[in-house]
Amino acid sequence: MSAPRSDLAPEPGLSRREMERLQREIADAAVFEDDFPFDPAAITNPLEASANAAASDLETPEAAERADPPIVAGVDQSFLDDDRALSAVVATRAGEVIERVHAVTPLEIPYVPGLLAFREGGPILAALEELSVSPDILLFDGSGRIHFRQAGIATHIGVVRDVPSVGVAKSLLCGEPAAETENLPAGTRVPIEADSSVDAPDGTLLGYALQTRQYDSPDRYINPLYVSPGHRVGPETAADVVEALATSYKLPEPVRLADSYAEEAKSLVEPETDHEN
């Protein structure tokens, strides 16, 4: 994958002030509305893909001539030790895995809330370089516009690669839910709006708390995902895509697969050893 905005790539050697300044440049360059050539309704999870395949004999000639479904890639990270990250990317099309790649790179700075891209962005860019296919959209285990400076890791990498991207976070980094987010029915969306912690006018729609699945029992519940546009995707489409890719798991399938592959790939990496004379 090429990097049209390599000048904006995260550099861990910057000072905190420089990192935050770069994030503001990223936010200015980001497009938080739909800007892509594919039909998001063509994005399906494995269950829907199987159902569609079973009904393929009933397709009209016009349906058979439709373009190939978009390639959706999930991105996640694992850690081999305190000094190395393993970044995993799983590319899917119509619910089927078409490529899995990973890269191992050094970790140069500790985790700092709001600066995740400077710790994990380099490793992720290295893994994306290993892909032979070109994803139409990237899904990240991390934030997009729901970020103090509207530039979470999904936005940062999306802008650097100029690829539509979506952030899928398990916890809320900043912003204010417009309603209660506890024990929501599956399919519920609660707007996440900018407040004083975000570099945006109060009330700006940053994304959604999205309930992809829920227990039937009243005694326990699943927390929602916090979905936000990364780049070239609007908030509604970001939520639509994540919801369409959810199966029986909380995470959308490409991200879940990337998480699983990140753990699996650890066994393929030799342990780091110190060489002493």
PDB file of C-alpha atoms in Angstrom:
ATOM      1  CA  MET A   1       0.000   0.000   0.000  1.00  0.00           C
ATOM      2  CA  SER A   2       1.301   3.443  -0.854  1.00  0.00           C
ATOM      3  CA  ALA A   3       1.433   6.317   1.627  1.00  0.00           C
ATOM      4  CA  PRO A   4       0.247   9.534  -0.068  1.00  0.00           C
ATOM      5  CA  ARG A   5       0.731  11.497   3.172  1.00  0.00           C
ATOM      6  CA  SER A   6       3.909   9.940   4.511  1.00  0.00           C
ATOM      7  CA  ASP A   7       4.833  13.417   5.762  1.00  0.00           C
ATOM      8  CA  LEU A   8       2.110  12.955   8.407  1.00  0.00           C
ATOM      9  CA  ALA A   9       3.232   9.501   9.559  1.00  0.00           C
ATOM     10  CA  PRO A  10       3.536   9.192  13.358  1.00  0.00           C
ATOM     11  CA  GLU A  11       7.080   9.725  14.620  1.00  0.00           C
ATOM     12  CA  PRO A  12       7.685   8.450  18.166  1.00  0.00           C
ATOM     13  CA  GLY A  13      10.754  10.683  18.578  1.00  0.00           C
ATOM     14  CA  LEU A  14       8.693  13.881  18.656  1.00  0.00           C
ATOM     15  CA  SER A  15       7.994  15.806  21.835  1.00  0.00           C
ATOM     16  CA  ARG A  16       4.474  15.625  23.231  1.00  0.00           C
ATOM     17  CA  ARG A  17       3.737  19.137  21.988  1.00  0.00           C
ATOM     18  CA  GLU A  18       4.943  18.169  18.499  1.00  0.00           C
ATOM     19  CA  MET A  19       2.830  15.012  18.543  1.00  0.00           C
ATOM     20  CA  GLU A  20      -0.270  16.969  19.466  1.00  0.00           C
ATOM     21  CA  ARG A  21       0.485  19.540  16.755  1.00  0.00           C
ATOM     22  CA  LEU A  22       0.799  16.735  14.198  1.00  0.00           C
ATOM     23  CA  GLN A  23      -2.523  15.288  15.346  1.00  0.00           C
ATOM     24  CA  ARG A  24      -4.201  18.622  14.702  1.00  0.00           C
ATOM     25  CA  GLU A  25      -2.754  18.561  11.174  1.00  0.00           C
ATOM     26  CA  ILE A  26      -4.148  15.051  10.768  1.00  0.00           C
ATOM     27  CA  ALA A  27      -7.601  16.201  11.930  1.00  0.00           C
ATOM     28  CA  ASP A  28      -7.507  19.096   9.463  1.00  0.00           C
ATOM     29  CA  ALA A  29      -6.619  16.699   6.635  1.00  0.00           C
ATOM     30  CA  ALA A  30      -9.214  14.093   7.621  1.00  0.00           C
ATOM     31  CA  VAL A  31     -12.543  13.778   5.817  1.00  0.00           C
ATOM     32  CA  PHE A  32     -15.329  12.803   8.213  1.00  0.00           C
ATOM     33  CA  GLU A  33     -17.915  12.092   5.552  1.00  0.00           C
ATOM     34  CA  ASP A  34     -18.451   9.371   2.954  1.00  0.00           C
ATOM     35  CA  ASP A  35     -15.877   9.580   0.174  1.00  0.00           C
ATOM     36  CA  PHE A  36     -15.356   6.174  -1.437  1.00  0.00           C
ATOM     37  CA  PRO A  37     -16.304   4.413  -4.699  1.00  0.00           C
ATOM     38  CA  PHE A  38     -17.887   1.229  -3.302  1.00  0.00           C
ATOM     39  CA  ASP A  39     -21.382   0.495  -2.039  1.00  0.00           C
ATOM     40  CA  PRO A  40     -21.206   0.037   1.760  1.00  0.00           C
ATOM     41  CA  ALA A  41     -24.337  -2.111   1.538  1.00  0.00           C
ATOM     42  CA  ALA A  42     -22.170  -4.712  -0.245  1.00  0.00           C
ATOM     43  CA  ILE A  43     -20.150  -5.262   2.949  1.00  0.00           C
ATOM     44  CA  THR A  44     -21.275  -8.518   4.536  1.00  0.00           C
ATOM     45  CA  ASN A  45     -20.274 -10.817   7.360  1.00  0.00           C
ATOM     46  CA  PRO A  46     -19.658 -14.561   6.869  1.00  0.00           C
ATOM     47  CA  LEU A  47     -23.236 -15.516   7.787  1.00  0.00           C
ATOM     48  CA  GLU A  48     -24.731 -13.128   5.248  1.00  0.00           C
ATOM     49  CA  ALA A  49     -22.163 -14.154   2.647  1.00  0.00           C
ATOM     50  CA  SER A  50     -23.192 -17.798   3.022  1.00  0.00           C
ATOM     51  CA  ALA A  51     -26.853 -16.891   2.659  1.00  0.00           C
ATOM     52  CA  ASN A  52     -26.077 -14.810  -0.420  1.00  0.00           C
ATOM     53  CA  ALA A  53     -24.095 -17.681  -1.944  1.00  0.00           C
ATOM     54  CA  ALA A  54     -27.005 -20.060  -1.360  1.00  0.00           C
ATOM     55  CA  ALA A  55     -29.301 -17.666  -3.208  1.00  0.00           C
ATOM     56  CA  SER A  56     -26.874 -17.021  -6.081  1.00  0.00           C
ATOM     57  CA  ASP A  57     -28.772 -19.304  -8.463  1.00  0.00           C
ATOM     58  CA  LEU A  58     -31.685 -16.902  -8.251  1.00  0.00           C
ATOM     59  CA  GLU A  59     -29.663 -13.837  -9.285  1.00  0.00           C
ATOM     60  CA  THR A  60     -30.686 -11.838 -12.305  1.00  0.00           C
ATOM     61  CA  PRO A  61     -28.094 -11.157 -15.035  1.00  0.00           C
ATOM     62  CA  GLU A  62     -27.869  -7.585 -13.758  1.00  0.00           C
ATOM     63  CA  ALA A  63     -27.004  -8.791 -10.253  1.00  0.00           C
ATOM     64  CA  ALA A  64     -24.375 -11.165 -11.593  1.00  0.00           C
ATOM     65  CA  GLU A  65     -22.597  -8.244 -13.273  1.00  0.00           C
ATOM     66  CA  ARG A  66     -22.152  -6.250 -10.071  1.00  0.00           C
ATOM     67  CA  ALA A  67     -18.622  -5.297  -9.084  1.00  0.00           C
ATOM     68  CA  ASP A  68     -16.724  -7.430  -6.596  1.00  0.00           C
ATOM     69  CA  PRO A  69     -17.589  -6.700  -2.950  1.00  0.00           C
ATOM     70  CA  PRO A  70     -15.184  -4.292  -1.220  1.00  0.00           C
ATOM     71  CA  ILE A  71     -12.130  -5.579   0.607  1.00  0.00           C
ATOM     72  CA  VAL A  72     -12.406  -4.903   4.335  1.00  0.00           C
ATOM     73  CA  ALA A  73      -9.255  -5.243   6.454  1.00  0.00           C
ATOM     74  CA  GLY A  74      -9.177  -5.535  10.228  1.00  0.00           C
ATOM     75  CA  VAL A  75      -6.127  -4.219  12.088  1.00  0.00           C
ATOM     76  CA  ASP A  76      -5.009  -5.169  15.594  1.00  0.00           C
ATOM     77  CA  GLN A  77      -1.883  -5.377  17.729  1.00  0.00           C
ATOM     78  CA  SER A  78      -0.274  -7.806  20.084  1.00  0.00           C
ATOM     79  CA  PHE A  79       2.922  -7.494  22.085  1.00  0.00           C
ATOM     80  CA  LEU A  80       5.785  -9.942  22.223  1.00  0.00           C
ATOM     81  CA  ASP A  81       7.479  -8.250  25.160  1.00  0.00           C
ATOM     82  CA  ASP A  82       8.007  -4.734  26.492  1.00  0.00           C
ATOM     83  CA  ASP A  83      10.025  -3.742  23.431  1.00  0.00           C
ATOM     84  CA  ARG A  84       8.306  -5.298  20.405  1.00  0.00           C
ATOM     85  CA  ALA A  85       4.871  -5.118  18.817  1.00  0.00           C
ATOM     86  CA  LEU A  86       3.280  -7.602  16.455  1.00  0.00           C
ATOM     87  CA  SER A  87       0.829  -5.871  14.135  1.00  0.00           C
ATOM     88  CA  ALA A  88      -1.712  -8.044  12.327  1.00  0.00           C
ATOM     89  CA  VAL A  89      -3.903  -7.274   9.324  1.00  0.00           C
ATOM     90  CA  VAL A  90      -6.608  -9.610   8.051  1.00  0.00           C
ATOM     91  CA  ALA A  91      -8.181  -8.751   4.685  1.00  0.00           C
ATOM     92  CA  THR A  92     -11.664 -10.089   3.944  1.00  0.00           C
ATOM     93  CA  ARG A  93     -14.049  -9.955   1.011  1.00  0.00           C
ATOM     94  CA  ALA A  94     -17.696 -11.002   1.204  1.00  0.00           C
ATOM     95  CA  GLY A  95     -17.016 -12.527   4.614  1.00  0.00           C
ATOM     96  CA  GLU A  96     -14.077 -14.658   3.431  1.00  0.00           C
ATOM     97  CA  VAL A  97     -10.464 -14.195   4.506  1.00  0.00           C
ATOM     98  CA  ILE A  98      -8.311 -13.468   1.450  1.00  0.00           C
ATOM     99  CA  GLU A  99      -5.016 -12.508   3.094  1.00  0.00           C
ATOM    100  CA  ARG A 100      -3.357 -12.375   6.510  1.00  0.00           C
ATOM    101  CA  VAL A 101      -0.096 -10.555   7.178  1.00  0.00           C
ATOM    102  CA  HIS A 102       1.869  -9.401  10.192  1.00  0.00           C
ATOM    103  CA  ALA A 103       4.974  -7.414  11.019  1.00  0.00           C
ATOM    104  CA  VAL A 104       7.158  -7.235  14.119  1.00  0.00           C
ATOM    105  CA  THR A 105       8.698  -3.886  14.973  1.00  0.00           C
ATOM    106  CA  PRO A 106      10.248  -2.193  18.001  1.00  0.00           C
ATOM    107  CA  LEU A 107       8.118  -0.226  20.446  1.00  0.00           C
ATOM    108  CA  GLU A 108       9.802   3.103  21.003  1.00  0.00           C
ATOM    109  CA  ILE A 109       7.570   4.898  23.507  1.00  0.00           C
ATOM    110  CA  PRO A 110       5.195   3.875  26.318  1.00  0.00           C
ATOM    111  CA  TYR A 111       1.432   4.083  26.004  1.00  0.00           C
ATOM    112  CA  VAL A 112       0.061   7.581  26.592  1.00  0.00           C
ATOM    113  CA  PRO A 113      -3.731   8.152  26.352  1.00  0.00           C
ATOM    114  CA  GLY A 114      -4.450  10.139  23.202  1.00  0.00           C
ATOM    115  CA  LEU A 115      -1.056   9.375  21.623  1.00  0.00           C
ATOM    116  CA  LEU A 116      -1.574   5.710  20.748  1.00  0.00           C
ATOM    117  CA  ALA A 117      -0.719   6.241  17.066  1.00  0.00           C
ATOM    118  CA  PHE A 118       2.824   7.279  17.970  1.00  0.00           C
ATOM    119  CA  ARG A 119       3.362   4.001  19.820  1.00  0.00           C
ATOM    120  CA  GLU A 120       1.529   1.618  17.472  1.00  0.00           C
ATOM    121  CA  GLY A 121       1.236   3.518  14.178  1.00  0.00           C
ATOM    122  CA  GLY A 122       4.692   2.592  12.885  1.00  0.00           C
ATOM    123  CA  PRO A 123       4.165  -1.137  13.485  1.00  0.00           C
ATOM    124  CA  ILE A 124       0.747  -0.969  11.795  1.00  0.00           C
ATOM    125  CA  LEU A 125       2.162   0.830   8.761  1.00  0.00           C
ATOM    126  CA  ALA A 126       4.831  -1.869   8.521  1.00  0.00           C
ATOM    127  CA  ALA A 127       2.159  -4.606   8.518  1.00  0.00           C
ATOM    128  CA  LEU A 128       0.098  -2.795   5.871  1.00  0.00           C
ATOM    129  CA  GLU A 129       3.193  -2.756   3.655  1.00  0.00           C
ATOM    130  CA  GLU A 130       3.081  -6.576   3.653  1.00  0.00           C
ATOM    131  CA  LEU A 131      -0.378  -6.719   2.068  1.00  0.00           C
ATOM    132  CA  SER A 132      -0.578  -7.697  -1.595  1.00  0.00           C
ATOM    133  CA  VAL A 133      -4.224  -6.592  -1.853  1.00  0.00           C
ATOM    134  CA  SER A 134      -5.487  -3.023  -1.505  1.00  0.00           C
ATOM    135  CA  PRO A 135      -8.218  -2.702   1.125  1.00  0.00           C
ATOM    136  CA  ASP A 136     -11.193  -0.534   0.307  1.00  0.00           C
ATOM    137  CA  ILE A 137     -11.727   0.193   4.006  1.00  0.00           C
ATOM    138  CA  LEU A 138      -9.721  -0.384   7.199  1.00  0.00           C
ATOM    139  CA  LEU A 139     -11.219  -1.201  10.613  1.00  0.00           C
ATOM    140  CA  PHE A 140      -9.010  -0.490  13.615  1.00  0.00           C
ATOM    141  CA  ASP A 141      -9.124  -1.679  17.197  1.00  0.00           C
ATOM    142  CA  GLY A 142      -8.895   1.907  18.436  1.00  0.00           C
ATOM    143  CA  SER A 143     -10.464   5.329  18.097  1.00  0.00           C
ATOM    144  CA  GLY A 144     -11.075   7.493  15.072  1.00  0.00           C
ATOM    145  CA  ARG A 145     -12.697  10.907  15.540  1.00  0.00           C
ATOM    146  CA  ILE A 146     -13.637  10.092  19.133  1.00  0.00           C
ATOM    147  CA  HIS A 147     -10.342  11.557  20.289  1.00  0.00           C
ATOM    148  CA  PHE A 148      -9.174  14.672  22.137  1.00  0.00           C
ATOM    149  CA  ARG A 149      -7.829  16.184  18.903  1.00  0.00           C
ATOM    150  CA  GLN A 150     -10.136  14.260  16.514  1.00  0.00           C
ATOM    151  CA  ALA A 151      -7.157  12.178  15.389  1.00  0.00           C
ATOM    152  CA  GLY A 152      -7.202   8.696  16.878  1.00  0.00           C
ATOM    153  CA  ILE A 153      -5.175   5.882  15.351  1.00  0.00           C
ATOM    154  CA  ALA A 154      -7.870   5.066  12.752  1.00  0.00           C
ATOM    155  CA  THR A 155      -7.841   8.687  11.597  1.00  0.00           C
ATOM    156  CA  HIS A 156      -4.068   8.998  11.674  1.00  0.00           C
ATOM    157  CA  ILE A 157      -3.337   5.864   9.621  1.00  0.00           C
ATOM    158  CA  GLY A 158      -6.358   6.448   7.376  1.00  0.00           C
ATOM    159  CA  VAL A 159      -5.065   9.905   6.440  1.00  0.00           C
ATOM    160  CA  VAL A 160      -1.468   8.742   5.951  1.00  0.00           C
ATOM    161  CA  ARG A 161      -2.659   5.963   3.605  1.00  0.00           C
ATOM    162  CA  ASP A 162      -5.628   7.955   2.273  1.00  0.00           C
ATOM    163  CA  VAL A 163      -7.842   4.893   2.761  1.00  0.00           C
ATOM    164  CA  PRO A 164     -11.380   4.974   4.211  1.00  0.00           C
ATOM    165  CA  SER A 165     -11.104   3.909   7.839  1.00  0.00           C
ATOM    166  CA  VAL A 166     -13.197   3.319  10.942  1.00  0.00           C
ATOM    167  CA  GLY A 167     -12.242   3.273  14.612  1.00  0.00           C
ATOM    168  CA  VAL A 168     -13.770   0.583  16.834  1.00  0.00           C
ATOM    169  CA  ALA A 169     -12.913   1.156  20.499  1.00  0.00           C
ATOM    170  CA  LYS A 170     -13.982  -0.883  23.505  1.00  0.00           C
ATOM    171  CA  SER A 171     -14.030   2.123  25.847  1.00  0.00           C
ATOM    172  CA  LEU A 172     -14.879   5.793  25.507  1.00  0.00           C
ATOM    173  CA  LEU A 173     -11.771   7.976  25.313  1.00  0.00           C
ATOM    174  CA  CYS A 174     -13.551  11.350  25.391  1.00  0.00           C
ATOM    175  CA  GLY A 175     -16.752  13.080  24.392  1.00  0.00           C
ATOM    176  CA  GLU A 176     -20.190  12.802  25.942  1.00  0.00           C
ATOM    177  CA  PRO A 177     -22.910  10.230  25.195  1.00  0.00           C
ATOM    178  CA  ALA A 178     -26.225  11.843  24.319  1.00  0.00           C
ATOM    179  CA  ALA A 179     -28.070   9.197  26.382  1.00  0.00           C
ATOM    180  CA  GLU A 180     -27.465   6.298  28.755  1.00  0.00           C
ATOM    181  CA  THR A 181     -25.144   3.621  27.326  1.00  0.00           C
ATOM    182  CA  GLU A 182     -25.624   0.890  29.921  1.00  0.00           C
ATOM    183  CA  ASN A 183     -27.522  -2.329  29.149  1.00  0.00           C
ATOM    184  CA  LEU A 184     -28.663  -1.253  25.686  1.00  0.00           C
ATOM    185  CA  PRO A 185     -30.657  -3.563  23.400  1.00  0.00           C
ATOM    186  CA  ALA A 186     -28.710  -4.956  20.429  1.00  0.00           C
ATOM    187  CA  GLY A 187     -28.763  -2.576  17.488  1.00  0.00           C
ATOM    188  CA  THR A 188     -29.028   0.574  19.619  1.00  0.00           C
ATOM    189  CA  ARG A 189     -26.927   3.617  18.700  1.00  0.00           C
ATOM    190  CA  VAL A 190     -26.225   6.474  21.073  1.00  0.00           C
ATOM    191  CA  PRO A 191     -24.546   9.586  19.620  1.00  0.00           C
ATOM    192  CA  ILE A 192     -21.196  10.583  21.127  1.00  0.00           C
ATOM    193  CA  GLU A 193     -20.837  14.346  21.031  1.00  0.00           C
ATOM    194  CA  ALA A 194     -17.890  16.661  21.552  1.00  0.00           C
ATOM    195  CA  ASP A 195     -17.542  18.343  24.935  1.00  0.00           C
ATOM    196  CA  SER A 196     -14.842  20.521  26.466  1.00  0.00           C
ATOM    197  CA  SER A 197     -12.299  17.674  26.278  1.00  0.00           C
ATOM    198  CA  VAL A 198     -12.395  17.652  22.451  1.00  0.00           C
ATOM    199  CA  ASP A 199     -10.940  20.109  19.936  1.00  0.00           C
ATOM    200  CA  ALA A 200     -14.334  20.599  18.287  1.00  0.00           C
ATOM    201  CA  PRO A 201     -17.424  22.698  18.927  1.00  0.00           C
ATOM    202  CA  ASP A 202     -19.588  21.306  21.729  1.00  0.00           C
ATOM    203  CA  GLY A 203     -22.232  18.990  20.355  1.00  0.00           C
ATOM    204  CA  THR A 204     -20.257  17.923  17.265  1.00  0.00           C
ATOM    205  CA  LEU A 205     -21.195  14.347  16.390  1.00  0.00           C
ATOM    206  CA  LEU A 206     -17.995  12.316  16.827  1.00  0.00           C
ATOM    207  CA  GLY A 207     -19.430   8.813  16.457  1.00  0.00           C
ATOM    208  CA  TYR A 208     -21.715   6.357  18.207  1.00  0.00           C
ATOM    209  CA  ALA A 209     -21.900   3.971  21.088  1.00  0.00           C
ATOM    210  CA  LEU A 210     -23.061   0.924  19.126  1.00  0.00           C
ATOM    211  CA  GLN A 211     -24.553  -2.143  20.776  1.00  0.00           C
ATOM    212  CA  THR A 212     -23.679  -5.001  18.424  1.00  0.00           C
ATOM    213  CA  ARG A 213     -25.024  -7.764  20.661  1.00  0.00           C
ATOM    214  CA  GLN A 214     -26.587  -8.210  24.089  1.00  0.00           C
ATOM    215  CA  TYR A 215     -27.379 -10.954  26.575  1.00  0.00           C
ATOM    216  CA  ASP A 216     -30.983 -12.039  27.022  1.00  0.00           C
ATOM    217  CA  SER A 217     -30.493 -12.240  30.785  1.00  0.00           C
ATOM    218  CA  PRO A 218     -31.336  -9.116  32.829  1.00  0.00           C
ATOM    219  CA  ASP A 219     -28.583 -10.027  35.300  1.00  0.00           C
ATOM    220  CA  ARG A 220     -25.664  -9.243  33.029  1.00  0.00           C
ATOM    221  CA  TYR A 221     -25.016  -7.088  30.004  1.00  0.00           C
ATOM    222  CA  ILE A 222     -22.440  -6.342  27.323  1.00  0.00           C
ATOM    223  CA  ASN A 223     -20.995  -2.851  26.990  1.00  0.00           C
ATOM    224  CA  PRO A 224     -21.266  -1.123  23.607  1.00  0.00           C
ATOM    225  CA  LEU A 225     -18.473  -0.448  21.143  1.00  0.00           C
ATOM    226  CA  TYR A 226     -17.484   3.150  20.455  1.00  0.00           C
ATOM    227  CA  VAL A 227     -17.455   3.535  16.689  1.00  0.00           C
ATOM    228  CA  SER A 228     -16.200   6.629  14.929  1.00  0.00           C
ATOM    229  CA  PRO A 229     -15.135   7.703  11.450  1.00  0.00           C
ATOM    230  CA  GLY A 230     -11.419   7.559  10.808  1.00  0.00           C
ATOM    231  CA  HIS A 231     -11.083   9.055   7.339  1.00  0.00           C
ATOM    232  CA  ARG A 232     -13.355   9.333   4.286  1.00  0.00           C
ATOM    233  CA  VAL A 233     -16.260   7.766   6.190  1.00  0.00           C
ATOM    234  CA  GLY A 234     -19.180   9.499   7.888  1.00  0.00           C
ATOM    235  CA  PRO A 235     -20.397   8.566  11.375  1.00  0.00           C
ATOM    236  CA  GLU A 236     -23.571   6.861  10.157  1.00  0.00           C
ATOM    237  CA  THR A 237     -21.725   4.754   7.600  1.00  0.00           C
ATOM    238  CA  ALA A 238     -19.052   3.859  10.156  1.00  0.00           C
ATOM    239  CA  ALA A 239     -21.763   2.467  12.441  1.00  0.00           C
ATOM    240  CA  ASP A 240     -23.521   0.764   9.512  1.00  0.00           C
ATOM    241  CA  VAL A 241     -20.312  -1.012   8.474  1.00  0.00           C
ATOM    242  CA  VAL A 242     -19.495  -2.217  11.991  1.00  0.00           C
ATOM    243  CA  GLU A 243     -23.047  -3.413  12.556  1.00  0.00           C
ATOM    244  CA  ALA A 244     -23.073  -5.229   9.194  1.00  0.00           C
ATOM    245  CA  LEU A 245     -19.832  -7.023  10.075  1.00  0.00           C
ATOM    246  CA  ALA A 246     -20.920  -8.148  13.546  1.00  0.00           C
ATOM    247  CA  THR A 247     -21.797 -11.833  13.909  1.00  0.00           C
ATOM    248  CA  SER A 248     -22.270 -13.622  17.223  1.00  0.00           C
ATOM    249  CA  TYR A 249     -19.321 -11.711  18.668  1.00  0.00           C
ATOM    250  CA  LYS A 250     -19.160  -8.168  19.999  1.00  0.00           C
ATOM    251  CA  LEU A 251     -16.350  -7.075  17.664  1.00  0.00           C
ATOM    252  CA  PRO A 252     -16.867  -6.770  13.904  1.00  0.00           C
ATOM    253  CA  GLU A 253     -15.504  -9.898  12.236  1.00  0.00           C
ATOM    254  CA  PRO A 254     -12.405  -8.415  10.506  1.00  0.00           C
ATOM    255  CA  VAL A 255     -11.178  -6.893  13.782  1.00  0.00           C
ATOM    256  CA  ARG A 256     -11.941 -10.071  15.702  1.00  0.00           C
ATOM    257  CA  LEU A 257     -10.010 -12.085  13.129  1.00  0.00           C
ATOM    258  CA  ALA A 258      -7.071  -9.670  13.308  1.00  0.00           C
ATOM    259  CA  ASP A 259      -7.051  -9.981  17.093  1.00  0.00           C
ATOM    260  CA  SER A 260      -7.041 -13.780  16.836  1.00  0.00           C
ATOM    261  CA  TYR A 261      -4.336 -13.793  14.164  1.00  0.00           C
ATOM    262  CA  ALA A 262      -2.153 -11.424  16.194  1.00  0.00           C
ATOM    263  CA  GLU A 263      -2.104 -14.003  18.984  1.00  0.00           C
ATOM    264  CA  GLU A 264      -1.593 -16.902  16.567  1.00  0.00           C
ATOM    265  CA  ALA A 265       1.316 -15.181  14.801  1.00  0.00           C
ATOM    266  CA  LYS A 266       3.231 -14.906  18.057  1.00  0.00           C
ATOM    267  CA  SER A 267       4.135 -18.580  17.688  1.00  0.00           C
ATOM    268  CA  LEU A 268       5.786 -17.784  14.353  1.00  0.00           C
ATOM    269  CA  VAL A 269       8.150 -15.238  15.847  1.00  0.00           C
ATOM    270  CA  GLU A 270      11.409 -16.287  17.402  1.00  0.00           C
ATOM    271  CA  PRO A 271      12.060 -14.937  20.889  1.00  0.00           C
ATOM    272  CA  GLU A 272      14.440 -12.037  21.077  1.00  0.00           C
ATOM    273  CA  THR A 273      17.805 -13.010  22.536  1.00  0.00           C
ATOM    274  CA  ASP A 274      20.713 -10.972  23.742  1.00  0.00           C
ATOM    275  CA  HIS A 275      23.971 -11.773  22.001  1.00  0.00           C
ATOM    276  CA  GLU A 276      26.924 -11.423  24.338  1.00  0.00           C
ATOM    277  CA  ASN A 277      30.592 -11.920  23.447  1.00  0.00           C
TER     278      ASN A 277
END
